[in-house]
Amino acid sequence: MTQLVWFRNDLRIADNPALTAACKEADQAENTAKVRACFILTPEQWQEHDWSPARVQFVITHANALAEELAKLGIPLAFIQAERFSDSIAALENHCRKNSISRLHFNEEYGINERKRDKAVKHRFDELGITTRKYRDQTVAPVGEIRTGQSEPYSVFTPFSRRWRSWIDDNRPAVYPAPKARGDAVQPERITNIPEGFEDAPPALVKTGEDAAHSQLEQFLNKHGGAYKDQRDFPALDGTSQISPYLANGVLSGRQCLIAARQAQGMGGNQEGLVTWINEIAWRDFYINILYHYPRVSMHRAFKPETEALQWNTPGEHFEAWKTGNTGIPLVDAAMRQLNQTGWMHNRLRMVTAMFLTKNLFIDWRLGEAYFMSKLVDGFLASNNGGWQWSASTGTDAAPYFRVFNPVTQSERFDPKGEFIREWVPELAKLDNKRIHDPSKGGVIPGGYPRPIVDLKESRKEAIAKFQALKDQDERNM
DNA sequence: CGCCACTTAAT
DNA sequence: TTAAGTGGC
């Protein structure tokens, strides 16, 4: 009787329902019952899902750290090589045979390919007589639980979040207990090579390991949590939690974040900041639920089907300028350079750059979504897709199409002294606080910095007209 | 069915 | 302040 925990998007020991359950089942069996673990490397699949080198290196580093910590508990973690999800089924089967596995435990993932893979594994393992058990781990309120009065999924955030908060008050989620040592420590396995194509990543953004993740979380809640509401929109400030790489790859769970934040609230301090931050955890749960209820969003389809008729511009020089941070709009360029150089972008700037690509350049949101994934260390399908579709007005709870961020206005509001711009677009560093937001407006543009590649006013008007035409078309069809 | 509220922009 | 719009109660 050996239990196998299959780690995927949950690279942690604490608060891990699959791991806790496997250990419990082993404890209830005879003395010799063992717990093993595995992680499957599927680099070709990662490539296909646009995983960034930064993310792959983060995952490998943290899988190694996980193997080390599990080894101390007497739980050996095996690394299994498979190119794609479809190969991982046979590889897993082979591993289970060699290690006389009787039960397989894993936490659910909600992308369409992940779901297909898990279904195929269950089907095959049913034939083999190996029990599979899956757990709803990724959200604070188990995915699918939060529904309207008519038991329908929510498609708008605000009512979802109200229901979510009351669910939490009623259910008081707790973390799953971390398992105790199950015997002598074992020698940990280790991945030593970075898969081909993922070698070239920016330096690691955060420290490695679960302990480091928890310190980062605690430090944020204690030092910056209270000011979060007022500071989170200013990219030059250290106002955000910076835990997204951990969260996106399961080194921290949403539950742990929520419980830690509520604890910090209980200890006094500014409540409003933490309320706002908890709302961000709700956004994450919301988008995971959307992915779960509407699989089309992970099949490159718009949440609002009628927006599929939009004729996006062919991506050419404009798309290149956006990617490389050479649009002539300082805040957009600063943000894109931050992304390219660090694998991370401030959240407000994700909205600003996404709106600029989809509304001002009128380039397909799918291209932006894929580009972000290919660079972000915290690239997470549900949130990235949700955010892009929100910005493009093709998604749930979309920004009304006539509301287009003006990137220069955003710059004046959220980087008033141009500090963030100066850091990432050094050629503009000498401009004064007024001119730095739009150097093309009067005066000489510093050498090498481009003029804006589009007219903001004009392009905004055109985008709104295209959405308006779509709406008129829709009404004629009714 | 009428109303509230909205990761907000433009005025 | 208002509102080119609208989901959910």
Coordinates of N, CA and C in Angstrom, one line a residue, chain A residues 187-355:
Chain A
Q187 N 17.5 10.6 0.7 CA 18.4 11.4 -0.1 C 17.5 12.0 -1.2
P188 N 17.4 13.4 -1.3 CA 16.5 14.0 -2.3 C 17.1 13.8 -3.7
E189 N 16.1 13.6 -4.7 CA 16.5 13.7 -6.1 C 16.5 15.2 -6.4
R190 N 17.2 15.5 -7.6 CA 17.4 16.9 -7.9 C 17.4 17.1 -9.4
I191 N 16.8 18.1 -9.9 CA 16.9 18.4 -11.4 C 18.1 19.3 -11.5
T192 N 19.0 19.0 -12.4 CA 20.2 19.8 -12.5 C 20.2 20.7 -13.8
N193 N 19.5 20.2 -14.8 CA 19.5 21.0 -16.1 C 18.2 21.7 -16.4
I194 N 18.4 22.9 -16.9 CA 17.2 23.7 -17.4 C 16.8 23.1 -18.7
P195 N 15.5 22.8 -18.9 CA 15.1 22.3 -20.2 C 15.4 23.3 -21.4
E196 N 15.7 22.7 -22.5 CA 16.0 23.5 -23.7 C 15.0 24.6 -24.0
G197 N 15.5 25.8 -24.3 CA 14.6 26.9 -24.7 C 14.2 27.8 -23.5
F198 N 14.6 27.3 -22.3 CA 14.2 28.1 -21.1 C 15.4 28.6 -20.3
E199 N 16.6 28.5 -21.0 CA 17.8 28.9 -20.3 C 18.0 30.3 -20.0
D200 N 17.4 31.2 -20.8 CA 17.7 32.6 -20.8 C 16.6 33.3 -20.0
A201 N 16.8 33.4 -18.7 CA 15.8 34.1 -17.8 C 16.5 35.2 -17.1
P202 N 15.7 36.3 -16.7 CA 16.2 37.3 -15.8 C 16.6 36.7 -14.5
P203 N 17.4 37.4 -13.7 CA 17.8 36.9 -12.4 C 16.5 36.7 -11.5
A204 N 16.6 35.7 -10.6 CA 15.4 35.4 -9.8 C 14.9 36.6 -9.1
L205 N 13.6 36.7 -9.1 CA 12.9 37.9 -8.5 C 12.8 37.8 -7.0
V206 N 12.5 36.6 -6.6 CA 12.2 36.4 -5.1 C 13.1 35.2 -4.6
K207 N 13.2 35.2 -3.3 CA 14.0 34.1 -2.7 C 13.3 32.8 -2.9
T208 N 14.1 31.7 -2.7 CA 13.6 30.4 -3.0 C 13.0 29.7 -1.7
G209 N 11.9 29.1 -1.9 CA 11.4 28.2 -0.8 C 10.1 28.7 -0.1
E210 N 9.5 27.7 0.5 CA 8.2 28.0 1.2 C 8.5 29.0 2.4
D211 N 9.6 28.8 3.1 CA 9.8 29.7 4.2 C 10.0 31.1 3.8
A212 N 10.8 31.3 2.7 CA 11.0 32.6 2.1 C 9.6 33.2 1.7
A213 N 8.8 32.4 1.1 CA 7.5 32.9 0.7 C 6.7 33.4 1.9
H214 N 6.7 32.6 3.0 CA 5.9 33.0 4.2 C 6.5 34.3 4.8
S215 N 7.8 34.4 4.8 CA 8.4 35.7 5.3 C 8.0 36.9 4.5
Q216 N 8.0 36.7 3.2 CA 7.6 37.8 2.3 C 6.2 38.2 2.6
L217 N 5.3 37.2 2.7 CA 3.9 37.5 3.0 C 3.8 38.2 4.4
E218 N 4.4 37.7 5.4 CA 4.3 38.3 6.7 C 4.9 39.8 6.7
Q219 N 6.0 39.9 6.0 CA 6.6 41.2 6.0 C 5.7 42.2 5.3
F220 N 5.1 41.8 4.2 CA 4.2 42.6 3.5 C 3.0 43.0 4.4
L221 N 2.4 42.0 5.0 CA 1.2 42.3 5.8 C 1.5 43.2 7.0
N222 N 2.6 43.0 7.6 CA 3.0 43.8 8.7 C 3.4 45.2 8.4
K223 N 4.2 45.3 7.3 CA 4.8 46.6 6.9 C 4.0 47.4 6.0
H224 N 3.4 46.8 5.0 CA 2.7 47.5 3.9 C 1.2 47.3 3.8
G225 N 0.7 46.3 4.5 CA -0.7 45.9 4.4 C -1.6 47.1 4.6
G226 N -1.3 47.8 5.7 CA -2.2 48.9 6.0 C -2.3 50.0 4.9
A227 N -1.1 50.2 4.3 CA -1.1 51.3 3.3 C -1.4 50.7 1.9
Y228 N -1.7 49.5 1.8 CA -2.0 48.9 0.5 C -3.0 49.6 -0.4
K229 N -4.1 50.0 0.2 CA -5.1 50.6 -0.6 C -4.6 51.9 -1.2
D230 N -3.8 52.7 -0.5 CA -3.4 54.0 -0.9 C -2.1 53.9 -1.8
Q231 N -1.4 52.8 -1.7 CA -0.1 52.8 -2.4 C 0.0 51.8 -3.6
R232 N -1.0 50.9 -3.6 CA -0.8 49.8 -4.6 C -0.8 50.3 -6.1
D233 N -1.4 51.4 -6.3 CA -1.4 51.9 -7.7 C -0.2 52.6 -8.2
F234 N 0.7 52.9 -7.3 CA 1.9 53.7 -7.7 C 3.1 52.8 -8.0
P235 N 3.5 52.6 -9.2 CA 4.5 51.6 -9.5 C 5.9 52.0 -9.0
A236 N 6.1 53.2 -8.6 CA 7.4 53.6 -8.1 C 7.5 53.2 -6.6
L237 N 6.4 52.9 -6.0 CA 6.4 52.6 -4.5 C 6.5 51.1 -4.4
D238 N 6.9 50.7 -3.2 CA 6.9 49.3 -2.8 C 5.6 48.9 -2.1
G239 N 4.5 49.1 -2.9 CA 3.2 49.0 -2.3 C 2.5 47.7 -2.4
T240 N 3.0 46.8 -3.3 CA 2.3 45.6 -3.5 C 3.0 44.4 -2.8
S241 N 2.4 43.3 -2.7 CA 2.9 42.2 -1.9 C 4.1 41.4 -2.5
Q242 N 4.2 41.5 -3.8 CA 5.3 40.8 -4.5 C 5.3 39.3 -4.2
I243 N 4.2 38.7 -3.9 CA 4.1 37.2 -3.7 C 3.6 36.5 -4.9
S244 N 3.3 37.2 -6.0 CA 2.6 36.6 -7.1 C 3.4 35.4 -7.7
P245 N 4.7 35.4 -7.7 CA 5.4 34.2 -8.3 C 5.1 32.9 -7.4
Y246 N 5.1 33.1 -6.1 CA 4.8 32.0 -5.2 C 3.3 31.5 -5.4
L247 N 2.4 32.5 -5.5 CA 1.0 32.2 -5.6 C 0.7 31.5 -7.0
A248 N 1.3 32.0 -8.0 CA 1.0 31.5 -9.4 C 1.5 30.0 -9.5
N249 N 2.5 29.7 -8.7 CA 3.1 28.3 -8.8 C 2.8 27.4 -7.6
G250 N 2.0 27.9 -6.7 CA 1.5 27.1 -5.6 C 2.4 27.0 -4.5
V251 N 3.5 27.8 -4.4 CA 4.3 27.7 -3.2 C 3.6 28.3 -2.0
L252 N 2.7 29.3 -2.3 CA 1.7 29.8 -1.3 C 0.4 29.5 -1.9
S253 N -0.6 29.3 -1.0 CA -2.0 29.1 -1.4 C -2.8 30.3 -1.1
G254 N -3.9 30.5 -1.9 CA -4.8 31.6 -1.6 C -5.3 31.5 -0.1
R255 N -5.6 30.3 0.3 CA -6.1 30.1 1.7 C -5.1 30.7 2.7
Q256 N -3.8 30.4 2.5 CA -2.8 30.8 3.5 C -2.8 32.4 3.5
C257 N -2.9 33.0 2.3 CA -2.9 34.4 2.2 C -4.1 35.0 2.9
L258 N -5.2 34.5 2.6 CA -6.4 35.0 3.3 C -6.3 34.9 4.8
I259 N -5.9 33.7 5.3 CA -5.9 33.5 6.7 C -4.9 34.4 7.4
A260 N -3.7 34.6 6.7 CA -2.7 35.5 7.2 C -3.2 36.9 7.3
A261 N -3.9 37.3 6.2 CA -4.4 38.7 6.2 C -5.5 38.9 7.2
R262 N -6.3 38.0 7.5 CA -7.3 38.1 8.5 C -6.7 38.2 9.9
Q263 N -5.6 37.4 10.1 CA -4.9 37.4 11.3 C -4.3 38.8 11.5
A264 N -3.8 39.4 10.5 CA -3.2 40.7 10.6 C -4.3 41.8 10.9
Q265 N -5.4 41.6 10.3 CA -6.6 42.4 10.6 C -6.9 42.4 12.1
G266 N -7.0 41.1 12.6 CA -7.3 40.9 14.0 C -6.3 41.6 14.9
M267 N -5.1 41.8 14.5 CA -4.1 42.4 15.3 C -4.1 43.9 15.2
G268 N -5.2 44.5 14.6 CA -5.3 45.9 14.5 C -4.7 46.5 13.3
G269 N -4.2 47.7 13.4 CA -3.6 48.4 12.2 C -4.7 48.9 11.3
N270 N -4.3 49.3 10.2 CA -5.3 49.9 9.2 C -6.0 48.7 8.5
Q271 N -7.3 48.7 8.8 CA -8.1 47.6 8.2 C -8.4 47.7 6.7
E272 N -8.5 49.0 6.3 CA -9.0 49.2 4.9 C -8.0 48.7 3.9
G273 N -6.7 48.8 4.2 CA -5.7 48.4 3.3 C -5.8 46.9 3.1
L274 N -6.0 46.1 4.2 CA -6.1 44.7 4.2 C -7.4 44.2 3.5
V275 N -8.5 45.0 3.7 CA -9.7 44.7 3.0 C -9.5 44.7 1.5
T276 N -8.8 45.8 1.1 CA -8.5 45.9 -0.4 C -7.7 44.7 -0.9
W277 N -6.7 44.3 -0.1 CA -5.8 43.3 -0.5 C -6.6 41.9 -0.5
I278 N -7.4 41.7 0.4 CA -8.3 40.5 0.4 C -9.1 40.4 -0.8
N279 N -9.6 41.6 -1.2 CA -10.4 41.7 -2.5 C -9.6 41.2 -3.7
E280 N -8.3 41.3 -3.6 CA -7.4 40.8 -4.7 C -7.4 39.3 -4.7
I281 N -7.5 38.7 -3.5 CA -7.6 37.2 -3.5 C -8.9 36.8 -4.1
A282 N -9.9 37.6 -3.8 CA -11.2 37.3 -4.4 C -11.2 37.4 -5.9
W283 N -10.5 38.4 -6.5 CA -10.3 38.4 -8.0 C -9.7 37.2 -8.5
R284 N -8.7 36.7 -7.8 CA -8.0 35.4 -8.2 C -9.0 34.3 -8.2
D285 N -9.8 34.1 -7.1 CA -10.8 33.1 -7.1 C -11.8 33.3 -8.2
F286 N -12.2 34.5 -8.4 CA -13.2 34.8 -9.5 C -12.7 34.3 -10.8
Y287 N -11.5 34.6 -11.2 CA -11.0 34.2 -12.5 C -10.8 32.7 -12.6
I288 N -10.4 32.1 -11.5 CA -10.3 30.6 -11.6 C -11.6 30.0 -11.8
N289 N -12.7 30.6 -11.1 CA -14.0 30.1 -11.3 C -14.5 30.3 -12.8
I290 N -14.1 31.4 -13.3 CA -14.5 31.7 -14.7 C -13.9 30.6 -15.6
L291 N -12.6 30.3 -15.4 CA -11.9 29.3 -16.2 C -12.6 27.9 -16.0
Y292 N -13.0 27.7 -14.8 CA -13.7 26.4 -14.5 C -15.0 26.3 -15.2
H293 N -15.8 27.4 -15.1 CA -17.2 27.3 -15.7 C -17.3 27.6 -17.2
Y294 N -16.3 28.3 -17.7 CA -16.3 28.7 -19.1 C -15.0 28.3 -19.8
P295 N -14.8 27.0 -20.0 CA -13.5 26.5 -20.5 C -13.1 27.2 -21.8
R296 N -14.0 27.8 -22.6 CA -13.6 28.4 -23.8 C -12.6 29.5 -23.6
V297 N -12.5 30.1 -22.4 CA -11.5 31.2 -22.3 C -10.1 30.6 -22.3
S298 N -9.9 29.3 -22.0 CA -8.6 28.8 -22.2 C -8.4 28.1 -23.5
M299 N -9.3 28.3 -24.4 CA -9.2 27.8 -25.8 C -9.1 29.0 -26.8
H300 N -8.5 30.1 -26.3 CA -8.3 31.3 -27.1 C -9.6 31.9 -27.6
R301 N -10.7 31.7 -26.8 CA -12.0 32.3 -27.2 C -12.3 33.4 -26.3
A302 N -13.1 34.4 -26.8 CA -13.5 35.5 -26.0 C -14.6 35.0 -25.1
F303 N -14.7 35.6 -23.9 CA -15.8 35.3 -23.0 C -17.1 35.8 -23.6
K304 N -17.1 37.0 -24.2 CA -18.2 37.5 -24.9 C -18.1 37.1 -26.4
P305 N -18.9 36.1 -26.8 CA -18.7 35.5 -28.2 C -18.8 36.6 -29.3
E306 N -19.7 37.6 -29.1 CA -20.0 38.5 -30.1 C -18.7 39.3 -30.5
T307 N -17.8 39.4 -29.5 CA -16.6 40.2 -29.8 C -15.6 39.4 -30.7
E308 N -15.9 38.2 -31.0 CA -15.0 37.4 -31.9 C -15.1 38.1 -33.3
A309 N -16.1 38.9 -33.6 CA -16.2 39.5 -34.9 C -15.3 40.7 -35.1
L310 N -14.7 41.2 -34.1 CA -13.8 42.3 -34.1 C -12.7 42.1 -35.1
Q311 N -12.4 43.0 -36.0 CA -11.3 42.9 -36.9 C -10.1 43.6 -36.4
W312 N -9.3 42.8 -35.7 CA -8.1 43.4 -35.1 C -7.0 43.8 -36.2
N313 N -6.2 44.7 -35.9 CA -5.2 45.1 -36.9 C -4.1 44.0 -37.0
T314 N -3.5 43.9 -38.1 CA -2.4 42.9 -38.3 C -1.2 43.4 -37.5
P315 N -0.7 42.5 -36.6 CA 0.4 42.9 -35.8 C 1.7 43.1 -36.7
G316 N 2.3 44.2 -36.7 CA 3.5 44.5 -37.4 C 4.4 45.3 -36.5
E317 N 4.9 46.4 -37.1 CA 5.8 47.3 -36.3 C 5.2 47.8 -35.0
H318 N 3.9 48.0 -35.0 CA 3.3 48.5 -33.8 C 3.4 47.5 -32.7
F319 N 3.2 46.2 -33.0 CA 3.3 45.1 -32.0 C 4.8 45.0 -31.5
E320 N 5.7 45.1 -32.4 CA 7.1 45.1 -32.1 C 7.5 46.2 -31.1
A321 N 7.0 47.4 -31.4 CA 7.3 48.6 -30.6 C 6.7 48.4 -29.2
W322 N 5.5 47.8 -29.1 CA 4.9 47.6 -27.8 C 5.7 46.6 -27.0
K323 N 6.1 45.5 -27.7 CA 6.8 44.4 -27.0 C 8.1 44.9 -26.4
T324 N 8.8 45.7 -27.2 CA 10.2 46.1 -26.8 C 10.2 47.4 -26.0
G325 N 9.0 48.1 -25.8 CA 9.0 49.3 -25.0 C 9.5 50.5 -25.8
N326 N 9.0 50.6 -27.1 CA 9.4 51.7 -27.9 C 8.2 52.4 -28.6
T327 N 7.1 52.6 -27.8 CA 5.9 53.1 -28.4 C 5.9 54.7 -28.4
G328 N 6.8 55.3 -27.7 CA 6.7 56.7 -27.5 C 5.8 57.2 -26.4
I329 N 5.2 56.3 -25.8 CA 4.4 56.6 -24.6 C 5.2 56.2 -23.4
P330 N 5.8 57.1 -22.6 CA 6.7 56.7 -21.6 C 6.3 55.7 -20.6
L331 N 5.1 55.8 -20.1 CA 4.7 54.9 -19.0 C 4.5 53.5 -19.6
V332 N 4.0 53.4 -20.8 CA 3.8 52.1 -21.5 C 5.2 51.5 -21.7
D333 N 6.2 52.3 -22.2 CA 7.5 51.8 -22.5 C 8.2 51.4 -21.2
A334 N 8.1 52.2 -20.2 CA 8.7 51.8 -18.9 C 8.2 50.5 -18.4
A335 N 6.9 50.3 -18.5 CA 6.3 49.0 -18.0 C 6.8 47.8 -18.8
M336 N 6.8 48.0 -20.2 CA 7.2 46.9 -21.0 C 8.7 46.5 -20.8
R337 N 9.5 47.5 -20.5 CA 10.9 47.3 -20.2 C 11.1 46.6 -18.9
Q338 N 10.2 47.0 -17.9 CA 10.3 46.3 -16.6 C 9.9 44.8 -16.8
L339 N 8.9 44.6 -17.6 CA 8.5 43.2 -17.8 C 9.6 42.4 -18.5
N340 N 10.2 43.0 -19.6 CA 11.3 42.3 -20.3 C 12.5 42.0 -19.5
Q341 N 12.8 42.9 -18.6 CA 14.1 42.8 -17.9 C 13.9 42.1 -16.5
T342 N 12.7 42.0 -16.0 CA 12.6 41.4 -14.7 C 11.6 40.2 -14.6
G343 N 10.7 40.0 -15.6 CA 9.7 39.0 -15.6 C 8.5 39.3 -14.8
W344 N 8.4 40.6 -14.4 CA 7.3 41.0 -13.6 C 6.9 42.4 -14.0
M345 N 5.6 42.7 -13.9 CA 5.1 44.1 -14.1 C 4.1 44.4 -13.1
H346 N 4.1 45.7 -12.7 CA 3.2 46.2 -11.7 C 1.8 46.1 -12.2
N347 N 0.8 45.7 -11.3 CA -0.5 45.4 -11.8 C -1.2 46.6 -12.5
R348 N -1.1 47.8 -12.0 CA -1.8 48.9 -12.7 C -1.2 49.0 -14.1
L349 N 0.1 48.7 -14.3 CA 0.7 48.9 -15.6 C 0.3 47.7 -16.5
R350 N -0.1 46.6 -15.9 CA -0.6 45.5 -16.8 C -1.9 46.0 -17.5
M351 N -2.7 46.7 -16.7 CA -4.0 47.2 -17.3 C -3.7 48.3 -18.3
V352 N -2.7 49.2 -18.0 CA -2.4 50.3 -18.9 C -1.9 49.8 -20.2
T353 N -0.9 48.9 -20.1 CA -0.3 48.4 -21.4 C -1.2 47.5 -22.2
A354 N -2.1 46.8 -21.5 CA -3.1 45.9 -22.2 C -4.1 46.8 -22.9
M355 N -4.6 47.8 -22.2 CA -5.5 48.7 -22.9 C -4.9 49.4 -24.1

